[in-house]
Amino acid sequence: MELGVLYSGGKDSTLAALLLEEFYDVTLVTGHFGISDDWKHARETAAAMGFAFDRLELDPDVAREAAARIREDGFPRNGIQQVHRHALERLAEREYDAIADGTRRDDRVPTVSRAQAQSLEDRHEVDYIAPLSGFGRTAVDRLVDARLEVTVGPSEEIDRADYEAELRAIIADEYGPGVVDELFPDHTQTYVTGVRREKE
Amino acid sequence: MELGVLYSGGKDSTLAALLLEEFYDVTLVTGHFGISDDWKHARETAAAMGFAFDRLELDPDVAREAAARIREDGFPRNGIQQVHRHALERLAEREYDAIADGTRRDDRVPTVSRAQAQSLEDRHEVDYIAPLSGFGRTAVDRLVDARLEVTVGPSEEIDRADYEAELRAIIADEYGPGVVDELFPDHTQTYVTGVRREKE
């Protein structure tokens, strides 16, 4: 069965791929708006881990709407959520038997409700799987420690391929760079640089 | 990391164990009330699949309360839920780093809410993992087809080691065998007889 995992290069989507690789033929799929080349970092990481890779073109209008929403709200949650749903819809249109993402039990954003999952599955005749949604924060942290090599640092220095980087670029461009720091107060990002496939 | 999976011999708890076995040292743990020897079937299946096995003694008072509740409600849902929570509490008291069960996204029972999961983890300093809670019905069915050999049949003929068998026995004993059929209208049970560990 062919599975496309919505992939950012971060620890959650990497763990999601590792959890499913024994059961599906996994392709890591990175969404991008054509604003930056950050998706290429995800392609490198995918290649280093031995995963197939593809990119997913997202609608720049959705990015601009999300950026305006984030600016209006004063926090990124709803804007990121909007973009995540759009990316899942686009991914579901591809020819995969199943699609997945890295959403966790304790995530505040992005979240995919049971009703949204069912709707996605029914409309696109695809299975939607959130393999980390049954794992709490500590369980995920322990798996990350056991399996992943990661680089941690401030968002602006980490070459991560999630939509946040592109949303930040749009916001900096439209509202000035100072606004970005106000709207994204949580600076730390993690980027995966390697995996261990054996139990320690 | 040592993981105990609450194990019935059915397809959900078997899949849960398969999903986690690359990441944890898995022991299949079957709860029983000491009413029947059905747990031995789970031990056989565990051995055939190469998993470590343990049994978990549950409180017969909880079984009697659950049986009375089911009789009162006229349906098994709440009684089964009561027993499942009790079994998770007991399992969490053991020396595992993490515990898991086979609850799925679309299950009506048993369910473990995010708050219940967090409470279990905090009180017992253990990770609780529900690896199938991010999988819908179709995704689970496809994995079952790809990975498990199963026997399907009426509950009373299937040697399954879940609490339902013992609850049925208590209800038959206390209220008469005819009552069992009224209270458990869904007769079909599935029992796993083998696994395939390679992708097809």
mmCIF file of C-alpha atoms in Angstrom:
data_model
loop_
_atom_site.group_PDB
_atom_site.id
_atom_site.type_symbol
_atom_site.label_atom_id
_atom_site.label_comp_id
_atom_site.label_asym_id
_atom_site.label_seq_id
_atom_site.Cartn_x
_atom_site.Cartn_y
_atom_site.Cartn_z
ATOM 1 C CA MET A 1 0.000 0.000 0.000
ATOM 2 C CA GLU A 2 1.298 3.431 -0.950
ATOM 3 C CA LEU A 3 1.343 6.026 1.821
ATOM 4 C CA GLY A 4 2.146 9.742 1.573
ATOM 5 C CA VAL A 5 3.294 11.379 4.831
ATOM 6 C CA LEU A 6 2.957 15.170 5.055
ATOM 7 C CA TYR A 7 6.565 15.950 5.897
ATOM 8 C CA SER A 8 8.273 18.987 7.425
ATOM 9 C CA GLY A 9 11.672 17.583 8.315
ATOM 10 C CA GLY A 10 10.745 17.936 11.989
ATOM 11 C CA LYS A 11 10.671 15.185 14.586
ATOM 12 C CA ASP A 12 6.930 14.491 14.612
ATOM 13 C CA SER A 13 6.492 13.846 10.896
ATOM 14 C CA THR A 14 9.723 11.824 10.865
ATOM 15 C CA LEU A 15 8.479 9.616 13.717
ATOM 16 C CA ALA A 16 5.141 9.209 11.942
ATOM 17 C CA ALA A 17 7.001 7.892 8.883
ATOM 18 C CA LEU A 18 9.112 5.504 10.975
ATOM 19 C CA LEU A 19 6.044 4.108 12.733
ATOM 20 C CA LEU A 20 4.374 3.307 9.416
ATOM 21 C CA GLU A 21 7.281 2.210 7.219
ATOM 22 C CA GLU A 22 6.961 -1.459 8.154
ATOM 23 C CA PHE A 23 3.362 -1.454 6.940
ATOM 24 C CA TYR A 24 3.263 0.895 3.944
ATOM 25 C CA ASP A 25 5.468 2.008 1.068
ATOM 26 C CA VAL A 26 6.172 5.455 2.438
ATOM 27 C CA THR A 27 6.800 8.636 0.455
ATOM 28 C CA LEU A 28 7.611 11.806 2.401
ATOM 29 C CA VAL A 29 5.687 14.714 0.879
ATOM 30 C CA THR A 30 6.564 18.327 1.664
ATOM 31 C CA GLY A 31 4.069 21.076 0.994
ATOM 32 C CA HIS A 32 5.319 24.466 -0.166
ATOM 33 C CA PHE A 33 3.916 27.701 -1.532
ATOM 34 C CA GLY A 34 6.721 28.456 -3.974
ATOM 35 C CA ILE A 35 7.924 31.305 -1.737
ATOM 36 C CA SER A 36 11.190 29.778 -0.591
ATOM 37 C CA ASP A 37 13.344 26.749 -1.416
ATOM 38 C CA ASP A 38 13.112 25.369 2.118
ATOM 39 C CA TRP A 39 11.440 22.187 0.844
ATOM 40 C CA LYS A 40 14.858 21.151 -0.496
ATOM 41 C CA HIS A 41 16.066 20.584 3.080
ATOM 42 C CA ALA A 42 13.294 18.064 3.559
ATOM 43 C CA ARG A 43 14.328 16.331 0.319
ATOM 44 C CA GLU A 44 17.901 16.013 1.628
ATOM 45 C CA THR A 45 16.747 14.592 4.940
ATOM 46 C CA ALA A 46 14.417 12.150 3.180
ATOM 47 C CA ALA A 47 17.269 10.951 0.966
ATOM 48 C CA ALA A 48 19.602 10.567 3.970
ATOM 49 C CA MET A 49 16.980 8.387 5.705
ATOM 50 C CA GLY A 50 16.271 6.327 2.579
ATOM 51 C CA PHE A 51 12.699 7.528 2.054
ATOM 52 C CA ALA A 52 11.110 8.392 -1.278
ATOM 53 C CA PHE A 53 10.318 12.108 -1.506
ATOM 54 C CA ASP A 54 7.840 14.285 -3.312
ATOM 55 C CA ARG A 55 6.753 17.882 -3.025
ATOM 56 C CA LEU A 56 3.251 19.206 -2.960
ATOM 57 C CA GLU A 57 2.402 22.568 -4.432
ATOM 58 C CA LEU A 58 0.101 24.540 -2.174
ATOM 59 C CA ASP A 59 -2.038 27.520 -3.101
ATOM 60 C CA PRO A 60 -0.218 30.828 -2.366
ATOM 61 C CA ASP A 61 -3.610 32.447 -1.753
ATOM 62 C CA VAL A 62 -4.078 30.147 1.229
ATOM 63 C CA ALA A 63 -0.694 31.278 2.561
ATOM 64 C CA ARG A 64 -1.621 34.954 2.190
ATOM 65 C CA GLU A 65 -4.994 34.388 3.883
ATOM 66 C CA ALA A 66 -3.291 32.472 6.713
ATOM 67 C CA ALA A 67 -0.683 35.227 7.141
ATOM 68 C CA ALA A 68 -3.437 37.867 7.354
ATOM 69 C CA ARG A 69 -5.298 35.698 9.858
ATOM 70 C CA ILE A 70 -2.212 35.283 12.028
ATOM 71 C CA ARG A 71 -1.595 39.036 11.918
ATOM 72 C CA GLU A 72 -5.228 39.682 12.894
ATOM 73 C CA ASP A 73 -5.351 37.048 15.663
ATOM 74 C CA GLY A 74 -1.978 38.038 17.094
ATOM 75 C CA PHE A 75 -0.970 34.324 17.310
ATOM 76 C CA PRO A 76 -0.239 31.661 14.694
ATOM 77 C CA ARG A 77 -2.588 28.855 15.751
ATOM 78 C CA ASN A 78 -5.565 29.346 13.431
ATOM 79 C CA GLY A 79 -3.481 30.323 10.426
ATOM 80 C CA ILE A 80 -1.288 27.231 10.753
ATOM 81 C CA GLN A 81 -4.406 25.116 11.157
ATOM 82 C CA GLN A 82 -5.867 26.562 7.920
ATOM 83 C CA VAL A 83 -2.692 25.734 6.006
ATOM 84 C CA HIS A 84 -2.473 22.233 7.454
ATOM 85 C CA ARG A 85 -6.014 21.407 6.337
ATOM 86 C CA HIS A 86 -5.314 22.758 2.883
ATOM 87 C CA ALA A 87 -2.163 20.625 2.649
ATOM 88 C CA LEU A 88 -4.062 17.483 3.724
ATOM 89 C CA GLU A 89 -6.734 18.164 1.094
ATOM 90 C CA ARG A 90 -4.079 18.526 -1.601
ATOM 91 C CA LEU A 91 -2.280 15.399 -0.417
ATOM 92 C CA ALA A 92 -5.548 13.441 -0.416
ATOM 93 C CA GLU A 93 -6.003 14.294 -4.120
ATOM 94 C CA ARG A 94 -2.823 12.381 -4.960
ATOM 95 C CA GLU A 95 -2.845 8.692 -5.867
ATOM 96 C CA TYR A 96 -1.912 7.326 -2.438
ATOM 97 C CA ASP A 97 -3.875 4.544 -0.732
ATOM 98 C CA ALA A 98 -3.342 6.318 2.577
ATOM 99 C CA ILE A 99 -2.043 9.659 3.803
ATOM 100 C CA ALA A 100 -0.624 10.568 7.204
ATOM 101 C CA ASP A 101 0.719 13.451 9.238
ATOM 102 C CA GLY A 102 2.595 13.987 12.490
ATOM 103 C CA THR A 103 -0.211 15.361 14.670
ATOM 104 C CA ARG A 104 0.095 14.248 18.282
ATOM 105 C CA ARG A 105 -2.349 13.638 21.121
ATOM 106 C CA ASP A 106 -1.228 16.723 22.999
ATOM 107 C CA ASP A 107 -0.857 19.074 20.030
ATOM 108 C CA ARG A 108 -2.859 22.265 20.223
ATOM 109 C CA VAL A 109 -2.184 22.876 16.557
ATOM 110 C CA PRO A 110 -2.511 21.447 14.023
ATOM 111 C CA THR A 111 -5.378 19.209 15.031
ATOM 112 C CA VAL A 112 -7.594 17.000 12.879
ATOM 113 C CA SER A 113 -10.864 16.044 14.521
ATOM 114 C CA ARG A 114 -12.445 12.632 14.078
ATOM 115 C CA ALA A 115 -15.170 14.229 11.915
ATOM 116 C CA GLN A 116 -12.598 16.009 9.733
ATOM 117 C CA ALA A 117 -10.651 12.778 9.336
ATOM 118 C CA GLN A 118 -13.790 10.883 8.314
ATOM 119 C CA SER A 119 -14.788 13.614 5.842
ATOM 120 C CA LEU A 120 -11.333 13.620 4.240
ATOM 121 C CA GLU A 121 -11.473 9.840 3.895
ATOM 122 C CA ASP A 122 -14.984 9.763 2.438
ATOM 123 C CA ARG A 123 -14.500 12.563 -0.075
ATOM 124 C CA HIS A 124 -11.150 11.334 -1.365
ATOM 125 C CA GLU A 125 -11.488 7.571 -0.846
ATOM 126 C CA VAL A 126 -8.227 7.498 1.047
ATOM 127 C CA ASP A 127 -7.254 6.392 4.553
ATOM 128 C CA TYR A 128 -6.084 9.217 6.786
ATOM 129 C CA ILE A 129 -3.723 8.078 9.549
ATOM 130 C CA ALA A 130 -2.348 10.109 12.442
ATOM 131 C CA PRO A 131 0.026 7.524 13.946
ATOM 132 C CA LEU A 132 1.198 9.838 16.750
ATOM 133 C CA SER A 133 -2.295 10.798 17.888
ATOM 134 C CA GLY A 134 -2.219 7.976 20.432
ATOM 135 C CA PHE A 135 1.117 9.125 21.894
ATOM 136 C CA GLY A 136 1.509 11.725 24.639
ATOM 137 C CA ARG A 137 4.342 14.208 24.919
ATOM 138 C CA THR A 138 6.614 12.040 27.080
ATOM 139 C CA ALA A 139 6.186 8.984 24.883
ATOM 140 C CA VAL A 140 7.085 11.042 21.796
ATOM 141 C CA ASP A 141 10.104 12.597 23.543
ATOM 142 C CA ARG A 142 11.369 9.149 24.527
ATOM 143 C CA LEU A 143 11.022 7.841 20.962
ATOM 144 C CA VAL A 144 12.788 10.938 19.633
ATOM 145 C CA ASP A 145 15.679 10.349 22.062
ATOM 146 C CA ALA A 146 15.881 6.689 21.102
ATOM 147 C CA ARG A 147 15.574 7.045 17.338
ATOM 148 C CA LEU A 148 16.349 10.493 15.967
ATOM 149 C CA GLU A 149 19.376 12.749 15.688
ATOM 150 C CA VAL A 150 18.090 16.297 15.814
ATOM 151 C CA THR A 151 19.364 19.856 15.556
ATOM 152 C CA VAL A 152 17.616 22.365 17.797
ATOM 153 C CA GLY A 153 17.834 26.120 17.393
ATOM 154 C CA PRO A 154 16.015 29.390 16.812
ATOM 155 C CA SER A 155 13.448 29.252 13.991
ATOM 156 C CA GLU A 156 15.284 31.682 11.759
ATOM 157 C CA GLU A 157 18.461 29.589 11.794
ATOM 158 C CA ILE A 158 16.945 26.139 11.390
ATOM 159 C CA ASP A 159 16.526 24.915 7.827
ATOM 160 C CA ARG A 160 13.144 23.447 8.305
ATOM 161 C CA ALA A 161 10.657 22.872 5.547
ATOM 162 C CA ASP A 162 7.346 23.410 7.276
ATOM 163 C CA TYR A 163 4.873 26.064 6.200
ATOM 164 C CA GLU A 164 5.850 28.205 9.162
ATOM 165 C CA ALA A 165 9.029 29.350 7.429
ATOM 166 C CA GLU A 166 7.085 30.508 4.395
ATOM 167 C CA LEU A 167 4.349 32.107 6.503
ATOM 168 C CA ARG A 168 7.040 33.980 8.428
ATOM 169 C CA ALA A 169 8.520 35.188 5.140
ATOM 170 C CA ILE A 170 5.146 36.462 3.929
ATOM 171 C CA ILE A 171 4.475 38.227 7.233
ATOM 172 C CA ALA A 172 7.942 39.805 7.284
ATOM 173 C CA ASP A 173 7.422 40.954 3.723
ATOM 174 C CA GLU A 174 3.938 42.383 4.208
ATOM 175 C CA TYR A 175 4.045 43.674 7.780
ATOM 176 C CA GLY A 176 7.744 44.079 8.550
ATOM 177 C CA PRO A 177 10.263 41.681 10.168
ATOM 178 C CA GLY A 178 9.585 42.938 13.726
ATOM 179 C CA VAL A 179 6.011 41.642 13.547
ATOM 180 C CA VAL A 180 7.217 38.066 12.997
ATOM 181 C CA ASP A 181 8.839 37.879 16.438
ATOM 182 C CA GLU A 182 5.679 39.187 18.098
ATOM 183 C CA LEU A 183 3.449 36.669 16.335
ATOM 184 C CA PHE A 184 5.724 33.620 16.735
ATOM 185 C CA PRO A 185 7.037 33.967 20.275
ATOM 186 C CA ASP A 186 8.095 30.314 20.506
ATOM 187 C CA HIS A 187 11.393 30.426 18.728
ATOM 188 C CA THR A 188 12.778 26.969 19.052
ATOM 189 C CA GLN A 189 12.536 24.554 16.157
ATOM 190 C CA THR A 190 13.864 21.057 15.713
ATOM 191 C CA TYR A 191 15.187 19.566 12.550
ATOM 192 C CA VAL A 192 15.937 15.885 12.078
ATOM 193 C CA THR A 193 19.381 15.023 10.742
ATOM 194 C CA GLY A 194 19.384 11.243 11.101
ATOM 195 C CA VAL A 195 17.499 8.165 12.269
ATOM 196 C CA ARG A 196 18.335 4.939 14.075
ATOM 197 C CA ARG A 197 16.240 2.027 12.892
ATOM 198 C CA GLU A 198 17.253 -0.500 15.563
ATOM 199 C CA LYS A 199 16.167 -0.749 19.169
ATOM 200 C CA GLU A 200 18.967 0.366 21.517
ATOM 201 C CA MET B 1 11.918 0.362 26.754
ATOM 202 C CA GLU B 2 9.534 -2.226 28.189
ATOM 203 C CA LEU B 3 5.943 -2.033 26.951
ATOM 204 C CA GLY B 4 2.921 -4.002 28.171
ATOM 205 C CA VAL B 5 0.050 -4.282 25.673
ATOM 206 C CA LEU B 6 -3.381 -5.086 27.087
ATOM 207 C CA TYR B 7 -4.080 -8.148 24.982
ATOM 208 C CA SER B 8 -7.268 -10.010 24.107
ATOM 209 C CA GLY B 9 -6.133 -12.192 21.219
ATOM 210 C CA GLY B 10 -8.309 -10.101 18.900
ATOM 211 C CA LYS B 11 -7.169 -8.190 15.845
ATOM 212 C CA ASP B 12 -6.980 -4.710 17.379
ATOM 213 C CA SER B 13 -4.687 -5.527 20.270
ATOM 214 C CA THR B 14 -2.564 -7.717 17.977
ATOM 215 C CA LEU B 15 -2.145 -4.864 15.484
ATOM 216 C CA ALA B 16 -1.290 -2.499 18.331
ATOM 217 C CA ALA B 17 1.521 -4.856 19.365
ATOM 218 C CA LEU B 18 2.820 -5.164 15.787
ATOM 219 C CA LEU B 19 2.865 -1.383 15.344
ATOM 220 C CA LEU B 20 4.981 -0.930 18.474
ATOM 221 C CA GLU B 21 7.291 -3.948 18.401
ATOM 222 C CA GLU B 22 10.012 -2.153 16.414
ATOM 223 C CA PHE B 23 10.207 0.516 19.114
ATOM 224 C CA TYR B 24 9.603 -1.270 22.410
ATOM 225 C CA ASP B 25 10.258 -4.628 24.042
ATOM 226 C CA VAL B 26 6.664 -5.828 23.932
ATOM 227 C CA THR B 27 4.917 -8.114 26.406
ATOM 228 C CA LEU B 28 1.314 -9.089 25.684
ATOM 229 C CA VAL B 29 -0.686 -8.913 28.906
ATOM 230 C CA THR B 30 -4.108 -10.512 29.235
ATOM 231 C CA GLY B 31 -6.459 -9.466 31.999
ATOM 232 C CA HIS B 32 -8.697 -12.051 33.611
ATOM 233 C CA PHE B 33 -11.012 -12.386 36.583
ATOM 234 C CA GLY B 34 -10.185 -15.962 37.449
ATOM 235 C CA ILE B 35 -13.597 -17.068 36.209
ATOM 236 C CA SER B 36 -12.492 -19.001 33.126
ATOM 237 C CA ASP B 37 -9.232 -20.219 31.602
ATOM 238 C CA ASP B 38 -9.756 -18.244 28.391
ATOM 239 C CA TRP B 39 -6.560 -16.271 29.003
ATOM 240 C CA LYS B 40 -4.653 -19.415 28.014
ATOM 241 C CA HIS B 41 -5.754 -18.952 24.401
ATOM 242 C CA ALA B 42 -4.079 -15.552 24.392
ATOM 243 C CA ARG B 43 -0.917 -17.116 25.799
ATOM 244 C CA GLU B 44 -0.889 -19.644 22.938
ATOM 245 C CA THR B 45 -1.358 -16.931 20.316
ATOM 246 C CA ALA B 46 1.344 -14.794 21.908
ATOM 247 C CA ALA B 47 3.776 -17.733 21.831
ATOM 248 C CA ALA B 48 2.914 -18.516 18.185
ATOM 249 C CA MET B 49 3.683 -14.896 17.263
ATOM 250 C CA GLY B 50 6.905 -14.817 19.278
ATOM 251 C CA PHE B 51 5.743 -12.300 21.880
ATOM 252 C CA ALA B 52 6.428 -12.447 25.603
ATOM 253 C CA PHE B 53 3.217 -13.010 27.581
ATOM 254 C CA ASP B 54 1.931 -12.216 31.015
ATOM 255 C CA ARG B 55 -1.433 -12.301 32.698
ATOM 256 C CA LEU B 56 -2.997 -9.631 34.806
ATOM 257 C CA GLU B 57 -5.309 -10.522 37.660
ATOM 258 C CA LEU B 58 -8.354 -8.296 37.728
ATOM 259 C CA ASP B 59 -10.728 -7.723 40.622
ATOM 260 C CA PRO B 60 -13.765 -10.077 40.429
ATOM 261 C CA ASP B 61 -15.851 -7.390 42.199
ATOM 262 C CA VAL B 62 -15.327 -5.126 39.196
ATOM 263 C CA ALA B 63 -16.590 -7.930 36.936
ATOM 264 C CA ARG B 64 -19.706 -8.421 39.060
ATOM 265 C CA GLU B 65 -20.394 -4.672 39.120
ATOM 266 C CA ALA B 66 -19.906 -4.485 35.352
ATOM 267 C CA ALA B 67 -22.225 -7.460 34.807
ATOM 268 C CA ALA B 68 -24.911 -5.800 36.944
ATOM 269 C CA ARG B 69 -24.447 -2.547 35.051
ATOM 270 C CA ILE B 70 -24.787 -4.304 31.683
ATOM 271 C CA ARG B 71 -27.929 -6.072 32.902
ATOM 272 C CA GLU B 72 -29.347 -2.734 34.116
ATOM 273 C CA ASP B 73 -28.409 -0.759 30.995
ATOM 274 C CA GLY B 74 -29.569 -3.448 28.602
ATOM 275 C CA PHE B 75 -26.371 -3.071 26.562
ATOM 276 C CA PRO B 76 -22.707 -3.854 27.265
ATOM 277 C CA ARG B 77 -21.030 -0.517 26.493
ATOM 278 C CA ASN B 78 -20.650 1.036 29.952
ATOM 279 C CA GLY B 79 -19.842 -2.215 31.682
ATOM 280 C CA ILE B 80 -17.071 -3.024 29.210
ATOM 281 C CA GLN B 81 -15.749 0.504 29.590
ATOM 282 C CA GLN B 82 -15.611 0.087 33.395
ATOM 283 C CA VAL B 83 -13.640 -3.136 33.075
ATOM 284 C CA HIS B 84 -11.267 -1.696 30.485
ATOM 285 C CA ARG B 85 -10.369 1.227 32.764
ATOM 286 C CA HIS B 86 -9.815 -1.104 35.673
ATOM 287 C CA ALA B 87 -7.525 -3.272 33.519
ATOM 288 C CA LEU B 88 -5.504 -0.225 32.395
ATOM 289 C CA GLU B 89 -5.117 0.892 36.021
ATOM 290 C CA ARG B 90 -3.861 -2.543 36.996
ATOM 291 C CA LEU B 91 -1.503 -2.691 34.023
ATOM 292 C CA ALA B 92 -0.150 0.778 34.852
ATOM 293 C CA GLU B 93 0.837 -0.503 38.318
ATOM 294 C CA ARG B 94 3.249 -2.998 36.745
ATOM 295 C CA GLU B 95 6.886 -2.139 36.065
ATOM 296 C CA TYR B 96 6.531 -1.225 32.387
ATOM 297 C CA ASP B 97 7.922 2.018 30.933
ATOM 298 C CA ALA B 98 4.851 2.239 28.730
ATOM 299 C CA ILE B 99 1.494 0.528 28.399
ATOM 300 C CA ALA B 100 -0.794 0.289 25.366
ATOM 301 C CA ASP B 101 -4.139 -1.018 24.212
ATOM 302 C CA GLY B 102 -5.967 -1.582 20.926
ATOM 303 C CA THR B 103 -8.521 1.240 21.081
ATOM 304 C CA ARG B 104 -9.254 2.698 17.656
ATOM 305 C CA ARG B 105 -10.345 6.107 16.347
ATOM 306 C CA ASP B 106 -13.815 4.839 15.489
ATOM 307 C CA ASP B 107 -14.404 2.659 18.543
ATOM 308 C CA ARG B 108 -17.469 3.461 20.596
ATOM 309 C CA VAL B 109 -16.158 1.294 23.387
ATOM 310 C CA PRO B 110 -13.740 1.064 25.000
ATOM 311 C CA THR B 111 -12.581 4.659 24.757
ATOM 312 C CA VAL B 112 -9.868 6.470 26.680
ATOM 313 C CA SER B 113 -10.160 10.250 26.578
ATOM 314 C CA ARG B 114 -7.151 12.529 26.409
ATOM 315 C CA ALA B 115 -7.785 13.568 30.024
ATOM 316 C CA GLN B 116 -8.013 9.943 31.199
ATOM 317 C CA ALA B 117 -4.802 9.116 29.341
ATOM 318 C CA GLN B 118 -3.002 12.050 30.949
ATOM 319 C CA SER B 119 -4.285 11.131 34.401
ATOM 320 C CA LEU B 120 -3.159 7.512 34.022
ATOM 321 C CA GLU B 121 0.292 8.701 32.931
ATOM 322 C CA ASP B 122 0.682 11.234 35.732
ATOM 323 C CA ARG B 123 -0.508 8.973 38.549
ATOM 324 C CA HIS B 124 1.544 5.958 37.504
ATOM 325 C CA GLU B 125 4.534 7.648 35.823
ATOM 326 C CA VAL B 126 4.044 5.539 32.732
ATOM 327 C CA ASP B 127 3.417 6.369 29.067
ATOM 328 C CA TYR B 128 0.003 5.293 27.811
ATOM 329 C CA ILE B 129 -0.079 4.651 24.065
ATOM 330 C CA ALA B 130 -3.101 3.921 21.881
ATOM 331 C CA PRO B 131 -1.327 3.248 18.576
ATOM 332 C CA LEU B 132 -4.562 2.564 16.680
ATOM 333 C CA SER B 133 -6.317 5.725 17.821
ATOM 334 C CA GLY B 134 -5.081 7.514 14.704
ATOM 335 C CA PHE B 135 -6.432 4.790 12.374
ATOM 336 C CA GLY B 136 -9.974 4.678 10.976
ATOM 337 C CA ARG B 137 -11.971 1.545 10.340
ATOM 338 C CA THR B 138 -10.881 1.053 6.723
ATOM 339 C CA ALA B 139 -7.212 1.575 7.508
ATOM 340 C CA VAL B 140 -7.432 -1.027 10.301
ATOM 341 C CA ASP B 141 -9.297 -3.474 8.054
ATOM 342 C CA ARG B 142 -6.622 -3.134 5.373
ATOM 343 C CA LEU B 143 -3.825 -3.771 7.856
ATOM 344 C CA VAL B 144 -5.695 -6.783 9.224
ATOM 345 C CA ASP B 145 -6.044 -8.201 5.686
ATOM 346 C CA ALA B 146 -2.369 -7.589 4.966
ATOM 347 C CA ARG B 147 -0.900 -8.857 8.228
ATOM 348 C CA LEU B 148 -3.172 -11.135 10.245
ATOM 349 C CA GLU B 149 -4.667 -14.578 9.874
ATOM 350 C CA VAL B 150 -7.957 -14.526 11.720
ATOM 351 C CA THR B 151 -10.809 -16.836 12.670
ATOM 352 C CA VAL B 152 -14.251 -15.263 12.684
ATOM 353 C CA GLY B 153 -17.297 -16.790 14.311
ATOM 354 C CA PRO B 154 -20.027 -16.468 16.910
ATOM 355 C CA SER B 155 -18.811 -15.275 20.331
ATOM 356 C CA GLU B 156 -19.693 -18.478 22.109
ATOM 357 C CA GLU B 157 -17.556 -20.560 19.741
ATOM 358 C CA ILE B 158 -14.515 -18.315 19.513
ATOM 359 C CA ASP B 159 -11.765 -18.896 22.069
ATOM 360 C CA ARG B 160 -11.088 -15.301 22.765
ATOM 361 C CA ALA B 161 -9.499 -14.004 25.909
ATOM 362 C CA ASP B 162 -11.170 -10.649 26.374
ATOM 363 C CA TYR B 163 -13.214 -9.747 29.409
ATOM 364 C CA GLU B 164 -16.389 -10.167 27.410
ATOM 365 C CA ALA B 165 -16.188 -13.944 27.676
ATOM 366 C CA GLU B 166 -15.963 -13.775 31.460
ATOM 367 C CA LEU B 167 -18.650 -11.096 31.711
ATOM 368 C CA ARG B 168 -20.912 -13.297 29.601
ATOM 369 C CA ALA B 169 -20.221 -16.208 31.932
ATOM 370 C CA ILE B 170 -21.123 -14.136 35.014
ATOM 371 C CA ILE B 171 -24.310 -12.870 33.389
ATOM 372 C CA ALA B 172 -25.321 -16.370 32.276
ATOM 373 C CA ASP B 173 -24.668 -17.627 35.778
ATOM 374 C CA GLU B 174 -26.515 -14.857 37.619
ATOM 375 C CA TYR B 175 -29.352 -14.019 35.229
ATOM 376 C CA GLY B 176 -29.662 -17.061 32.968
ATOM 377 C CA PRO B 177 -28.104 -17.899 29.572
ATOM 378 C CA GLY B 178 -30.967 -16.353 27.573
ATOM 379 C CA VAL B 179 -30.162 -12.901 28.952
ATOM 380 C CA VAL B 180 -26.656 -13.032 27.447
ATOM 381 C CA ASP B 181 -27.986 -13.086 23.875
ATOM 382 C CA GLU B 182 -30.256 -10.111 24.571
ATOM 383 C CA LEU B 183 -27.463 -8.037 26.085
ATOM 384 C CA PHE B 184 -24.769 -8.900 23.527
ATOM 385 C CA PRO B 185 -26.632 -8.789 20.220
ATOM 386 C CA ASP B 186 -23.457 -8.468 18.140
ATOM 387 C CA HIS B 187 -22.363 -12.032 18.002
ATOM 388 C CA THR B 188 -19.348 -12.025 15.765
ATOM 389 C CA GLN B 189 -15.880 -12.152 17.268
ATOM 390 C CA THR B 190 -12.493 -12.382 15.623
ATOM 391 C CA TYR B 191 -9.523 -14.261 16.937
ATOM 392 C CA VAL B 192 -6.025 -13.942 15.554
ATOM 393 C CA THR B 193 -4.273 -17.191 14.628
ATOM 394 C CA GLY B 194 -1.145 -15.846 12.924
ATOM 395 C CA VAL B 195 0.756 -12.789 11.713
ATOM 396 C CA ARG B 196 2.787 -11.831 8.664
ATOM 397 C CA ARG B 197 5.662 -9.508 9.523
ATOM 398 C CA GLU B 198 6.697 -8.582 5.969
ATOM 399 C CA LYS B 199 5.031 -6.196 3.548
ATOM 400 C CA GLU B 200 3.236 -8.095 0.783
#
